[in-house]
Coordinates of C-alpha atoms and ligand atoms in Angstrom, one line a residue:
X24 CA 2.9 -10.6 39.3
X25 CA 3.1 -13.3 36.7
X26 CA 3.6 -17.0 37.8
X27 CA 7.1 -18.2 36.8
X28 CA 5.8 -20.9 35.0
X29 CA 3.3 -19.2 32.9
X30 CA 6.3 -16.3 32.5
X31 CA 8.7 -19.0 31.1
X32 CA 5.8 -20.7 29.0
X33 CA 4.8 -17.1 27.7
X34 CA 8.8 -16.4 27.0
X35 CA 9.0 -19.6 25.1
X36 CA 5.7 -18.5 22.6
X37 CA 7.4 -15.3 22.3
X38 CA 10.3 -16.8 20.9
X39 CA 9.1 -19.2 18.8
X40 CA 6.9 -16.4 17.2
X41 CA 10.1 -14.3 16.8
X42 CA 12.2 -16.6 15.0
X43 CA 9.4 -17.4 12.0
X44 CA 8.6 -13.6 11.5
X45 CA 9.5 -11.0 9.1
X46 CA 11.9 -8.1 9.9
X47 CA 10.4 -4.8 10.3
X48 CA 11.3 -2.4 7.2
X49 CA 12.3 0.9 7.8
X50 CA 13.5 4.0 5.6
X51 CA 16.4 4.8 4.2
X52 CA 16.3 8.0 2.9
X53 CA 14.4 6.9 -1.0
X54 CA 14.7 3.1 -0.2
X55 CA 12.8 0.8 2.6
X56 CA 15.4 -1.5 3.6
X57 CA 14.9 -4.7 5.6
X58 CA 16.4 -3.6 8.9
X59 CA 18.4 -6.5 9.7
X60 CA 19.7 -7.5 7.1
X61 CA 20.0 -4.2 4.6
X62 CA 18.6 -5.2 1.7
X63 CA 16.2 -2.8 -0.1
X64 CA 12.7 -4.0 -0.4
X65 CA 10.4 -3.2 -3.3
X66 CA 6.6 -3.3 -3.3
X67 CA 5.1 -6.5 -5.2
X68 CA 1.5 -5.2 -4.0
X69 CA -2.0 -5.8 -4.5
X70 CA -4.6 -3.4 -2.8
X71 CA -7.0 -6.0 -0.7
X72 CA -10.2 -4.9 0.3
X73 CA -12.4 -7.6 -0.1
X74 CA -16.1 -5.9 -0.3
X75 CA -14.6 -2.8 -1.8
X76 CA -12.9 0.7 -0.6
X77 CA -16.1 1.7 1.1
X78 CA -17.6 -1.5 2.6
X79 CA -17.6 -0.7 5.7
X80 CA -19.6 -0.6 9.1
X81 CA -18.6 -0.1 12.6
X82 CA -18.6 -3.5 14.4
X83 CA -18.7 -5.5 11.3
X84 CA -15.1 -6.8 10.8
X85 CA -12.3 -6.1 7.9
X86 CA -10.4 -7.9 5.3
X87 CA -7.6 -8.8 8.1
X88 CA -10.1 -10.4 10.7
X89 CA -11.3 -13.1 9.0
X90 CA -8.5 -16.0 9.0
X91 CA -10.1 -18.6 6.3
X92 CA -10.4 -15.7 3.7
X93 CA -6.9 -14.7 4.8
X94 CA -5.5 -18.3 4.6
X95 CA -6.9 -18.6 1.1
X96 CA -5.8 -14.8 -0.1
X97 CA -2.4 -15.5 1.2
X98 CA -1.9 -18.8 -0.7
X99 CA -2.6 -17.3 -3.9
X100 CA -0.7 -14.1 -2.9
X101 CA 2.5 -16.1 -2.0
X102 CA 2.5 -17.9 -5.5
X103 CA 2.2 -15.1 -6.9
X104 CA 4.7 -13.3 -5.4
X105 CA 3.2 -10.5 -3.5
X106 CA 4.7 -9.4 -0.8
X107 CA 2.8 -6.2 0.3
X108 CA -0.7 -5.7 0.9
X109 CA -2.5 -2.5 1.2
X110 CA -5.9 -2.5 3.4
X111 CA -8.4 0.7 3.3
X112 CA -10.2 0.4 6.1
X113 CA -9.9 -1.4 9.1
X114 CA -12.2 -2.1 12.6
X115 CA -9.3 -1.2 15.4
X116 CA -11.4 -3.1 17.8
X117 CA -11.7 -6.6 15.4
X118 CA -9.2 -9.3 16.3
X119 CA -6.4 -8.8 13.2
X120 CA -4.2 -11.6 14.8
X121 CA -4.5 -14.8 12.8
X122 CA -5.0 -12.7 9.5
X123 CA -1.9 -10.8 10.2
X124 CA 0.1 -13.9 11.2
X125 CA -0.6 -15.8 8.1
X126 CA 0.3 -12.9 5.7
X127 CA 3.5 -12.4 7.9
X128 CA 4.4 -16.3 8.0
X129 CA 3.9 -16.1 3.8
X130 CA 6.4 -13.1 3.6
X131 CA 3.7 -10.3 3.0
X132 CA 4.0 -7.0 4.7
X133 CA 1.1 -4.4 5.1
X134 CA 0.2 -1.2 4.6
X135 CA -2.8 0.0 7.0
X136 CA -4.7 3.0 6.0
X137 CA -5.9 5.0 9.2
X138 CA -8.9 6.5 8.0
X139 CA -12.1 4.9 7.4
X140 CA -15.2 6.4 5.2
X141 CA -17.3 6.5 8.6
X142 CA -18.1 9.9 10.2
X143 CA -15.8 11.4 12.2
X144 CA -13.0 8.9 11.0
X145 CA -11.8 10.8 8.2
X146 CA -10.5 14.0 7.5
X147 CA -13.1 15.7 5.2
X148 CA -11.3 17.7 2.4
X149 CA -14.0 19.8 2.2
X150 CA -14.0 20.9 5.4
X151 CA -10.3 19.8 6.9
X152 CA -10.2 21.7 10.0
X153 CA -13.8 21.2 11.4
X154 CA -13.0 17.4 11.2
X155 CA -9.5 17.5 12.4
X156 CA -11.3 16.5 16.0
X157 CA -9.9 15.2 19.1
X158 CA -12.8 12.0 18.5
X159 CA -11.1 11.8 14.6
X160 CA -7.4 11.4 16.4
X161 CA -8.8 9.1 19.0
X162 CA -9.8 7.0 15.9
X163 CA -6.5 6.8 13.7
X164 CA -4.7 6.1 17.0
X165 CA -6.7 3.1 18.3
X166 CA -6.0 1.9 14.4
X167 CA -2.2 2.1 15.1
X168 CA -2.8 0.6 18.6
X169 CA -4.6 -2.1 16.7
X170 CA -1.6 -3.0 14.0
X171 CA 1.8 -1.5 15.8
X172 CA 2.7 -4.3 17.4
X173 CA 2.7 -6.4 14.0
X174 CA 6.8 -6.5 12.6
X175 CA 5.0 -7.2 9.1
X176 CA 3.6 -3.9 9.5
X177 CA 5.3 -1.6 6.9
X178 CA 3.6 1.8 7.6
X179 CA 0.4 3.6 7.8
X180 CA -1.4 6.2 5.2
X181 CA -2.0 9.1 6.9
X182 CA -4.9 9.6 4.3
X183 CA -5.6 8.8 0.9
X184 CA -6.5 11.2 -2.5
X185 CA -7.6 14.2 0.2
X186 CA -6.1 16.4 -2.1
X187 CA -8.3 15.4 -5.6
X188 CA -9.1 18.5 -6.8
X189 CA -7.1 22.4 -7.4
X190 CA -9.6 23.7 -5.2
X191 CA -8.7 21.4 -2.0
X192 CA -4.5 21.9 -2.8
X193 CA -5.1 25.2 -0.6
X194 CA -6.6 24.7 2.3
X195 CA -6.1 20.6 3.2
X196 CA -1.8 19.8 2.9
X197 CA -1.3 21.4 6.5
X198 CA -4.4 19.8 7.9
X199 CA -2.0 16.4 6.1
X200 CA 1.0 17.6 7.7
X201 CA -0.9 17.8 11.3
X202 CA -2.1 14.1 11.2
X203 CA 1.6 13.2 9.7
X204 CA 3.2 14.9 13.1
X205 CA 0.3 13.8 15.0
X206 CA 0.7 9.8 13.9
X207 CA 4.7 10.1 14.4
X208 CA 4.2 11.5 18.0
X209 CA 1.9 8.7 18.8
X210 CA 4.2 6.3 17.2
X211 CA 7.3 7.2 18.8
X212 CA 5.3 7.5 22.7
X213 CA 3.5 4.1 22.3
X214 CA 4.8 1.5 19.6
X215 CA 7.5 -0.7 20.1
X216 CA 9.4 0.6 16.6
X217 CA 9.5 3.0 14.6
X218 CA 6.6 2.5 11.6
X219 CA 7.0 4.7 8.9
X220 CA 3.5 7.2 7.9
X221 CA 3.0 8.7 4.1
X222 CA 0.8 9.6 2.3
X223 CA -1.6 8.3 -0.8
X224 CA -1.7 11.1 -3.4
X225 CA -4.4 11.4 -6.1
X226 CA -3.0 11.5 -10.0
X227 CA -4.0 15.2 -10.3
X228 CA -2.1 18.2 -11.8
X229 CA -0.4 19.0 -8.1
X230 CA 0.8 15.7 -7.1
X231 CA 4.8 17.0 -7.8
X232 CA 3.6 19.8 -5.7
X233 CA 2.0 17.4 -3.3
X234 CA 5.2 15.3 -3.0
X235 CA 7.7 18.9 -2.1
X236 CA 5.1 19.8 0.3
X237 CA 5.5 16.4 2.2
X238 CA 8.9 15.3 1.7
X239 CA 10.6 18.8 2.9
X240 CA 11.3 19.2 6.5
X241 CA 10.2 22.6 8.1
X242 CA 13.1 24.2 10.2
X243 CA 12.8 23.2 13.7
X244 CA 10.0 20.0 13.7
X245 CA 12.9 17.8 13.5
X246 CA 11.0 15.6 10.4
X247 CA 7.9 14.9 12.7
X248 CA 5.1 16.1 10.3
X249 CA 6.7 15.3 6.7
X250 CA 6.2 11.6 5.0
X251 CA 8.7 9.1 5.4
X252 CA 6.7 8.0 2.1
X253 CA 4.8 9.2 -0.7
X254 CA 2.4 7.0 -2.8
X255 CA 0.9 8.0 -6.2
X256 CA -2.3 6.3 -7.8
X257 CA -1.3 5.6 -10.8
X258 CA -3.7 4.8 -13.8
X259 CA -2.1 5.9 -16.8
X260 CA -0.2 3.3 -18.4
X261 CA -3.6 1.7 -20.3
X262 CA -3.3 -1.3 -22.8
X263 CA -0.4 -2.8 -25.0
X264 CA 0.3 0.4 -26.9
X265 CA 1.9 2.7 -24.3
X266 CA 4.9 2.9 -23.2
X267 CA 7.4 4.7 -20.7
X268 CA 6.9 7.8 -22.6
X269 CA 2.9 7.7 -23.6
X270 CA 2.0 6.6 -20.1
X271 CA 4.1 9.9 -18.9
X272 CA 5.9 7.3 -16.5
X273 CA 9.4 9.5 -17.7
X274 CA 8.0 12.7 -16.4
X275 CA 7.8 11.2 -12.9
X276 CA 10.9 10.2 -12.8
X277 CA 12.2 13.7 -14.2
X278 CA 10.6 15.0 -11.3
X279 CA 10.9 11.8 -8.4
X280 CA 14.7 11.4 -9.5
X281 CA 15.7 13.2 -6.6
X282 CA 13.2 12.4 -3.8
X283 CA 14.5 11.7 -0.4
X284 CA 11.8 9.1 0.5
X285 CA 10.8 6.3 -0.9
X286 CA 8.3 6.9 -4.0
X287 CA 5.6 3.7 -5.1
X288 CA 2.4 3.2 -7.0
X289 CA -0.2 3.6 -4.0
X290 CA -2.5 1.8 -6.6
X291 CA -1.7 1.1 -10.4
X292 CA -3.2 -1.2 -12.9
X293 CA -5.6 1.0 -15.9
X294 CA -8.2 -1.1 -17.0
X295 CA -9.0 -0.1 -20.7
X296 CA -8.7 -2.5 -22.4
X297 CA -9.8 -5.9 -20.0
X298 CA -8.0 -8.5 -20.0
X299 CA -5.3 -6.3 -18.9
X300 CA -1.6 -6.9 -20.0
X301 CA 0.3 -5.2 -17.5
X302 CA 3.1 -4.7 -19.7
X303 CA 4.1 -1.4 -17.1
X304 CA 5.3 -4.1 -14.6
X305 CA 8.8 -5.1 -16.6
X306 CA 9.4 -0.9 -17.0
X307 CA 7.9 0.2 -13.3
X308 CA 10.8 -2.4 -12.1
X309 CA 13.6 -2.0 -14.3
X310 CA 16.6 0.4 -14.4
X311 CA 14.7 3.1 -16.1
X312 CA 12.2 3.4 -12.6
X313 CA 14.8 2.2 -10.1
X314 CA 14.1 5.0 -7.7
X315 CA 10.9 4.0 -7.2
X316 CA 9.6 1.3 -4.9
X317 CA 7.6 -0.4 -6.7
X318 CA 3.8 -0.3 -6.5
X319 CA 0.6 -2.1 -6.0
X320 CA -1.9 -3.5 -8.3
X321 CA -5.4 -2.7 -7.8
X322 CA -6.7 -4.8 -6.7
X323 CA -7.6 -8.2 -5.8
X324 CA -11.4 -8.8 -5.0
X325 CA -14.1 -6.6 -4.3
X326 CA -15.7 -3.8 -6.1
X327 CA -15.6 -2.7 -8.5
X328 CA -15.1 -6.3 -9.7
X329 CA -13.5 -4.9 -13.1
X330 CA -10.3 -4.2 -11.4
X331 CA -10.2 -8.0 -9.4
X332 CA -7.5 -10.5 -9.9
X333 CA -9.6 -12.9 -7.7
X334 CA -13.2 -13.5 -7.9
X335 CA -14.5 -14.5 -4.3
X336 CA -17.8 -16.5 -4.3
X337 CA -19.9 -15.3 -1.3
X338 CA -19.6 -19.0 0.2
X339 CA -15.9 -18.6 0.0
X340 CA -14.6 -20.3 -3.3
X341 CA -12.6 -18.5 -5.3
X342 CA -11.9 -18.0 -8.9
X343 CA -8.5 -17.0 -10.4
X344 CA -9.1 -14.1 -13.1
X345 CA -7.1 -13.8 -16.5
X346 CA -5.1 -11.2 -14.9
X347 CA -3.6 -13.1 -11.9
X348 CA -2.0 -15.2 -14.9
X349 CA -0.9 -12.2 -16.5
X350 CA 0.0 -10.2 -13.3
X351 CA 2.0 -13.5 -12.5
X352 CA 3.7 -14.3 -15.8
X353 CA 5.2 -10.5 -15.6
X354 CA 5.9 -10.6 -12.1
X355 CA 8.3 -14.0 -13.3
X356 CA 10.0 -12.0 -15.4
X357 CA 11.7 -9.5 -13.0
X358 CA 15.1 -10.4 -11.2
X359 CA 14.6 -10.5 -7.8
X360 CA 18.2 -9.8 -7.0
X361 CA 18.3 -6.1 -8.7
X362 CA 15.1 -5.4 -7.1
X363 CA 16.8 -6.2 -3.5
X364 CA 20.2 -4.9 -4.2
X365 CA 20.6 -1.3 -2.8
X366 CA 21.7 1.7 -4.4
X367 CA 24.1 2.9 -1.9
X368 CA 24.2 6.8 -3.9
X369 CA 20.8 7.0 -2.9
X370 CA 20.6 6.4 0.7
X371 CA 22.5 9.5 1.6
X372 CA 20.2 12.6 0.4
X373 CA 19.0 15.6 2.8
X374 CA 15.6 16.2 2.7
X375 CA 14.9 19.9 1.1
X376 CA 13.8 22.6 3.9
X377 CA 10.2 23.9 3.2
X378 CA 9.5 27.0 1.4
X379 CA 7.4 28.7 -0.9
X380 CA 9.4 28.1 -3.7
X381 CA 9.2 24.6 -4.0
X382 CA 5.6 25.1 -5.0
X383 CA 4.9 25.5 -8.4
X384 CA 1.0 25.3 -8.7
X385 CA -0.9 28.4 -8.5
X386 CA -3.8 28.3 -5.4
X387 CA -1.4 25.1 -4.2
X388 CA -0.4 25.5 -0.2
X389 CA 2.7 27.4 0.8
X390 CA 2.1 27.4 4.1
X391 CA 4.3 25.4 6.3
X392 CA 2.9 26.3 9.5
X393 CA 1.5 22.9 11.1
X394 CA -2.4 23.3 12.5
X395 CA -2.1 23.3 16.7
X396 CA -3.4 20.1 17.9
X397 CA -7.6 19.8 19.3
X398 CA -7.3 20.1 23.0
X399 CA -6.1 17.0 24.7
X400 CA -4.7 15.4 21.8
X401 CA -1.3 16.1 24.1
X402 CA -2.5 14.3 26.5
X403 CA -4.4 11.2 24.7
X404 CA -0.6 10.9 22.9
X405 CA 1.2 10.7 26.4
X406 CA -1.2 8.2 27.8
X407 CA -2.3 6.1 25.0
X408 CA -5.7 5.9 24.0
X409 CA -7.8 4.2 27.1
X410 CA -8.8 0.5 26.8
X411 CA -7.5 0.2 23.2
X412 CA -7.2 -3.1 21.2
X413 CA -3.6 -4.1 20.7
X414 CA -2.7 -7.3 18.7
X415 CA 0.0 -8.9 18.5
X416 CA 1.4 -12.4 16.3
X417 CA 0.2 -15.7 16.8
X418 CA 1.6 -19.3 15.5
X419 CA 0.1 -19.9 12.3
X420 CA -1.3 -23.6 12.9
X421 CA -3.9 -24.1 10.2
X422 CA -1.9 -24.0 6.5
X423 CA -4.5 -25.4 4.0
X424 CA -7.0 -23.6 2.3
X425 CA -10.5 -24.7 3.5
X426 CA -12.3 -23.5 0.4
X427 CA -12.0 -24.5 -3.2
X428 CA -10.1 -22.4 -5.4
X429 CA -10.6 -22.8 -9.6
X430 CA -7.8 -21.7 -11.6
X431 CA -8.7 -20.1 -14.7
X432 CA -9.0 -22.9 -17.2
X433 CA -11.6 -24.3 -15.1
X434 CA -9.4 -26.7 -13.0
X435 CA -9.6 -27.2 -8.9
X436 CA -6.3 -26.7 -7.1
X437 CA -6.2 -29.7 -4.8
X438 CA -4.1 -29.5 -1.6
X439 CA -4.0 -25.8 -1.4
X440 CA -1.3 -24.8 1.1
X441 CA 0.2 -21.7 2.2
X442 CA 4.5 -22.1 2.8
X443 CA 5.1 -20.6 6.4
X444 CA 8.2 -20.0 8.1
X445 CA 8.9 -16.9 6.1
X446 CA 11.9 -14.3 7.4
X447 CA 12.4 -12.4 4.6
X448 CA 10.0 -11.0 2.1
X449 CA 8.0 -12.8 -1.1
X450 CA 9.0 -12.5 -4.3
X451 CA 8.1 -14.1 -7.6
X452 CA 9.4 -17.2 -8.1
X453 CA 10.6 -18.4 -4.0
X454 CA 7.6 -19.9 -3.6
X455 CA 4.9 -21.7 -5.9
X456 CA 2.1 -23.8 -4.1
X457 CA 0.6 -24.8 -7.4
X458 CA 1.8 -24.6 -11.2
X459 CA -0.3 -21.4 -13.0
X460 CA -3.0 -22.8 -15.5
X461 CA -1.6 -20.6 -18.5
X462 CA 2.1 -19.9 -17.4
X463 CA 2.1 -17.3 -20.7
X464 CA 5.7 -16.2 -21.3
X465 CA 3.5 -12.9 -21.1
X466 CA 5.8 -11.1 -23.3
X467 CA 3.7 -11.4 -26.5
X468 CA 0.6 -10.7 -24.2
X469 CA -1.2 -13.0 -25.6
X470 CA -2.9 -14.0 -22.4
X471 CA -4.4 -10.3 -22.3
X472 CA -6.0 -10.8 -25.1
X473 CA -7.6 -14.1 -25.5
X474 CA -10.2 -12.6 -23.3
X475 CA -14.0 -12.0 -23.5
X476 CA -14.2 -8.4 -23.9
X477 CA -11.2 -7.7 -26.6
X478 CA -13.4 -5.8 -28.6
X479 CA -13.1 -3.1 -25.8
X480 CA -9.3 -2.6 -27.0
X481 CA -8.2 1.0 -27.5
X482 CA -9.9 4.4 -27.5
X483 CA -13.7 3.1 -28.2
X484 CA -13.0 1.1 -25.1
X485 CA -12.6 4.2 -23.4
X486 CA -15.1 6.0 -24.5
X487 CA -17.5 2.8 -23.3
X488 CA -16.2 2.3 -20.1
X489 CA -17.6 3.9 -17.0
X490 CA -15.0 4.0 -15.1
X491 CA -13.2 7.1 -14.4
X492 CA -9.8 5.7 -13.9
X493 CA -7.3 5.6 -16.8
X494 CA -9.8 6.2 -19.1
X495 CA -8.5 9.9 -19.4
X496 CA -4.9 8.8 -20.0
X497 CA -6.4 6.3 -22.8
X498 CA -8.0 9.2 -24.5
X499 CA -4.8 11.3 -24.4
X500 CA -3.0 8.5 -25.7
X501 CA -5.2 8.1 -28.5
X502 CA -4.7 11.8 -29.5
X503 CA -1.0 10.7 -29.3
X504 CA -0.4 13.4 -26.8
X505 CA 1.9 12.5 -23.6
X506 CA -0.2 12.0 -20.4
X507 CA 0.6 14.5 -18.6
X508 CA -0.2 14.9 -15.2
Ligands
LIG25 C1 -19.9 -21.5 -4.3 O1 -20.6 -20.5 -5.1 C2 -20.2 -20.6 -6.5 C3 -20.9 -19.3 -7.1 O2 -22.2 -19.2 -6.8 C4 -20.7 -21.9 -7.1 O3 -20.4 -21.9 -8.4 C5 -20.0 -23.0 -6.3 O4 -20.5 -24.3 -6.8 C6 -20.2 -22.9 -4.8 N1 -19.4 -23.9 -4.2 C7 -19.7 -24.6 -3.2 C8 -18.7 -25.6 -2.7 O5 -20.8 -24.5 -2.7
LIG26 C1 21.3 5.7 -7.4 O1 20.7 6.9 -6.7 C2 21.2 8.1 -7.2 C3 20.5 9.2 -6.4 O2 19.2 9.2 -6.5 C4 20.8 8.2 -8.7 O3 21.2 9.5 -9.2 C5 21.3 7.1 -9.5 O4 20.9 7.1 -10.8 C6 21.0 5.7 -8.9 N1 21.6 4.6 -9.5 C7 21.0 3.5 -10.0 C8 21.8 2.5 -10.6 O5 19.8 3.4 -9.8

């Protein structure tokens, strides 16, 4: 029994949080839409992992449970115009509530991965069905107990690139499938809404094969186990002389053209040559991509630090990197109103029914029978899991950034300040809490390459850098061959 005081006083929070928070987004067939007030929503994303994709220990906290890095992040995200962030791994028994409450007062939705890189938390594409456990599906639903209370909360990735390879395209997209159902039956038992679950697909030669598999509804399961998304990582638009057609970005859209949910960049942003110029960003957002959703950037701090927009000192000061400016000066050029206008053709499609012939890669799965569940997962659905940490939003008090931020001509941004009172999603240009340092007109990319390492430009870059993302595209490119995927 609560007191009726403290039930009026705990009313009255509620509805101040209420009013200052973002709508939920749901799907529309191959749009998310803000569902109140119908307009499509695009992904302006960054990937945020602060520590990088595998720093992780149980007990240790996550990128959303510490508020002052938050506060910071969100400031520089807001001016920038994100308004989606993607986290990797997350505690489910760390407090998420400030960190979640700042990015939702600046406008920013987020995408929670479920899985983590600790044992028993993932689902090991070696061996899918020996770790599709009842302890593995206590884990990923203690992570949406964790964030499903959130409105900013856009979805969840049911996993990420565990199909990388011809040889795991057999036996892992039911084991998907299973967690897909599993998640959605979870979902629609415990949370308060409807949260859409997808998937994070590796740029390998299956992914159109990956994207039938998930998107097609199997007779009778009534949508449970399909995607209401589908991400692709996406590294294959490198340097300042690609284009729609080199980077093989046409090819998706010969094949994504008629998808019945939503398709983004789970991660984009090649790297060969640094600076980058992210010329993709005017083409991933204009009429010739429209059916996509947009995408985000990897990434913003962390390692490896090659990819970072932000440099975070350990004591908490941050540097801005030549490719926020760049990032920012193309994310100025897009028009906001196209990007939120819906396409109303598109948000009446039927989903194709499952069968073999929608697969075109030999060895790929054509088996749409759905993996039964580990004993008791029925149960641990019904009941929730036992004890779990729930969060929920909090007033955002604290607005200015406590560390110092350096911009990238060397100046300090006094006054930092994040903008709160958001109800509708960030986009370039609503909100600026400081002027950039270069403000490029970014269509000459000249701020790409005033850099320190423009030597690296083209395919002896390539050949030089370690990393393995991109770097294949770049060579294809340089044999003047299409990337194909
Ligand atoms: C924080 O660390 C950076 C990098 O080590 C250093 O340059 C900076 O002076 C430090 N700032 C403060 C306020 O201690
Ligand atoms: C609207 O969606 C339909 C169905 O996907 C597509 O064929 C058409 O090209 C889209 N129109 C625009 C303007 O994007």
């Amino acid at each position: 029994m609560i007191a009726p005081t403290r039930f009026l006083a705990a009313l009255l929070a509620l509805t101040s949080y209420v009013s200052a928070s973002l709508n939920p987004i749901e799907v529309k067939e191959q749009e998310f839409v803000d569902s109140k007030t119908g307009d499509r929503f695009v992904l302006l994303g960054v990937a945020y992992q602060p520590g990088g994709q595998s720093a992780v220990s149980a007990g240790s906290g996550d990128p959303l449970s510490d508020s002052k890095a938050c506060l910071r992040d969100a400031a520089l995200m807001q001016s920038l115009g994100v308004n989606t962030i993607r986290v990797y791994n997350v505690d489910p028994t760390a407090n998420h509530d400030e960190c979640v409450s700042i990015f939702d007062s600046v406008g920013i939705y987020i995408i929670i991965d479920v899985n983590s890189p600790l044992y028993g938390q993932y689902l090991n594409r070696a061996a899918p069905a020996s770790s599709y456990t009842i302890g593995y599906l206590q884990h990923i639903f203690s992570v949406v107990d964790a964030f499903m209370n959130y409105p900013n909360v856009l979805g969840f990735f049911s996993g990420n690139e565990i199909i990388n390879a011809e040889s795991n395209g057999e036996s892992c997209p039911p084991y998907i499938r299973a967690v897909q159902r599993d998640l959605k039956q979870y979902i629609a038992k415990n949370a308060p809404r409807t949260i859409p679950v997808g998937y994070s697909a590796a740029d390998v030669s299956s992914v159109f094969d990956q994207w039938a598999y998930l998107q097609c509804n199997i007779a009778g399961d009534n949508d449970i186990s399909r995607s209401d998304f589908f991400g692709l990582n996406d590294y294959e638009w490198c340097g300042d002389a690609s284009s729609y057609t080199i980077s093989g970005y046409n090819v998706l859209i010969e094949n994504f053209g008629s998808t019945t949910i939503p398709v983004f960049f789970s991660e984009y942003g090649c790297i060969v040559p640094l600076p980058r110029y992210f010329d993709e960003v005017t083409t991933l957002y204009g009429p010739q991509m429209r059916v996509m959703s947009g995408g985000l950037v990897y990434q913003w701090s962390g390692a490896p630090t090659d990819y970072d927009l932000v440099s975070v000192n350990s004591n908490g000061s941050a540097n801005l990197l030549p490719d926020y400016d760049t990032l920012s000066s193309k994310f100025n050029m897009l028009s906001v109103s196209e990007l939120t206008s819906q396409n109303s053709s598109a948000t009446s499609l039927t989903p194709p029914t499952c069968n073999a012939n929608l697969i075109t890669t030999s060895g790929f799965s054509t088996d749409f029978n759905v993996p039964d569940q580990p004993s008791g997962a029925s149960s641990l659905i019904s009941n929730g899991v036992s004890g779990a940490n729930k969060g929920s939003l909090v007033s955002v008090s604290a607005t200015s950034v406590p560390y110092p931020v350096y911009q990238t001509n060397g100046a300090a941004l006094s006054s930092l300040t994040i903008q709160t009172g958001a109800t509708a999603a960030n986009y370039p240009g609503a909100v600026k809490n400081f002027a950039s340092a270069s403000g490029g007109s970014g269509s000459s990319g000249s701020s790409g390459s005033s850099g320190s390492s423009s030597s690296s430009h083209g395919a002896a870059g390539a050949a030089a850098t370690p990393f393995v993302k991109g770097a294949g595209a770049v060579a294809a490119a340089a044999l003047g061959v299409v990337a194909l995927l």
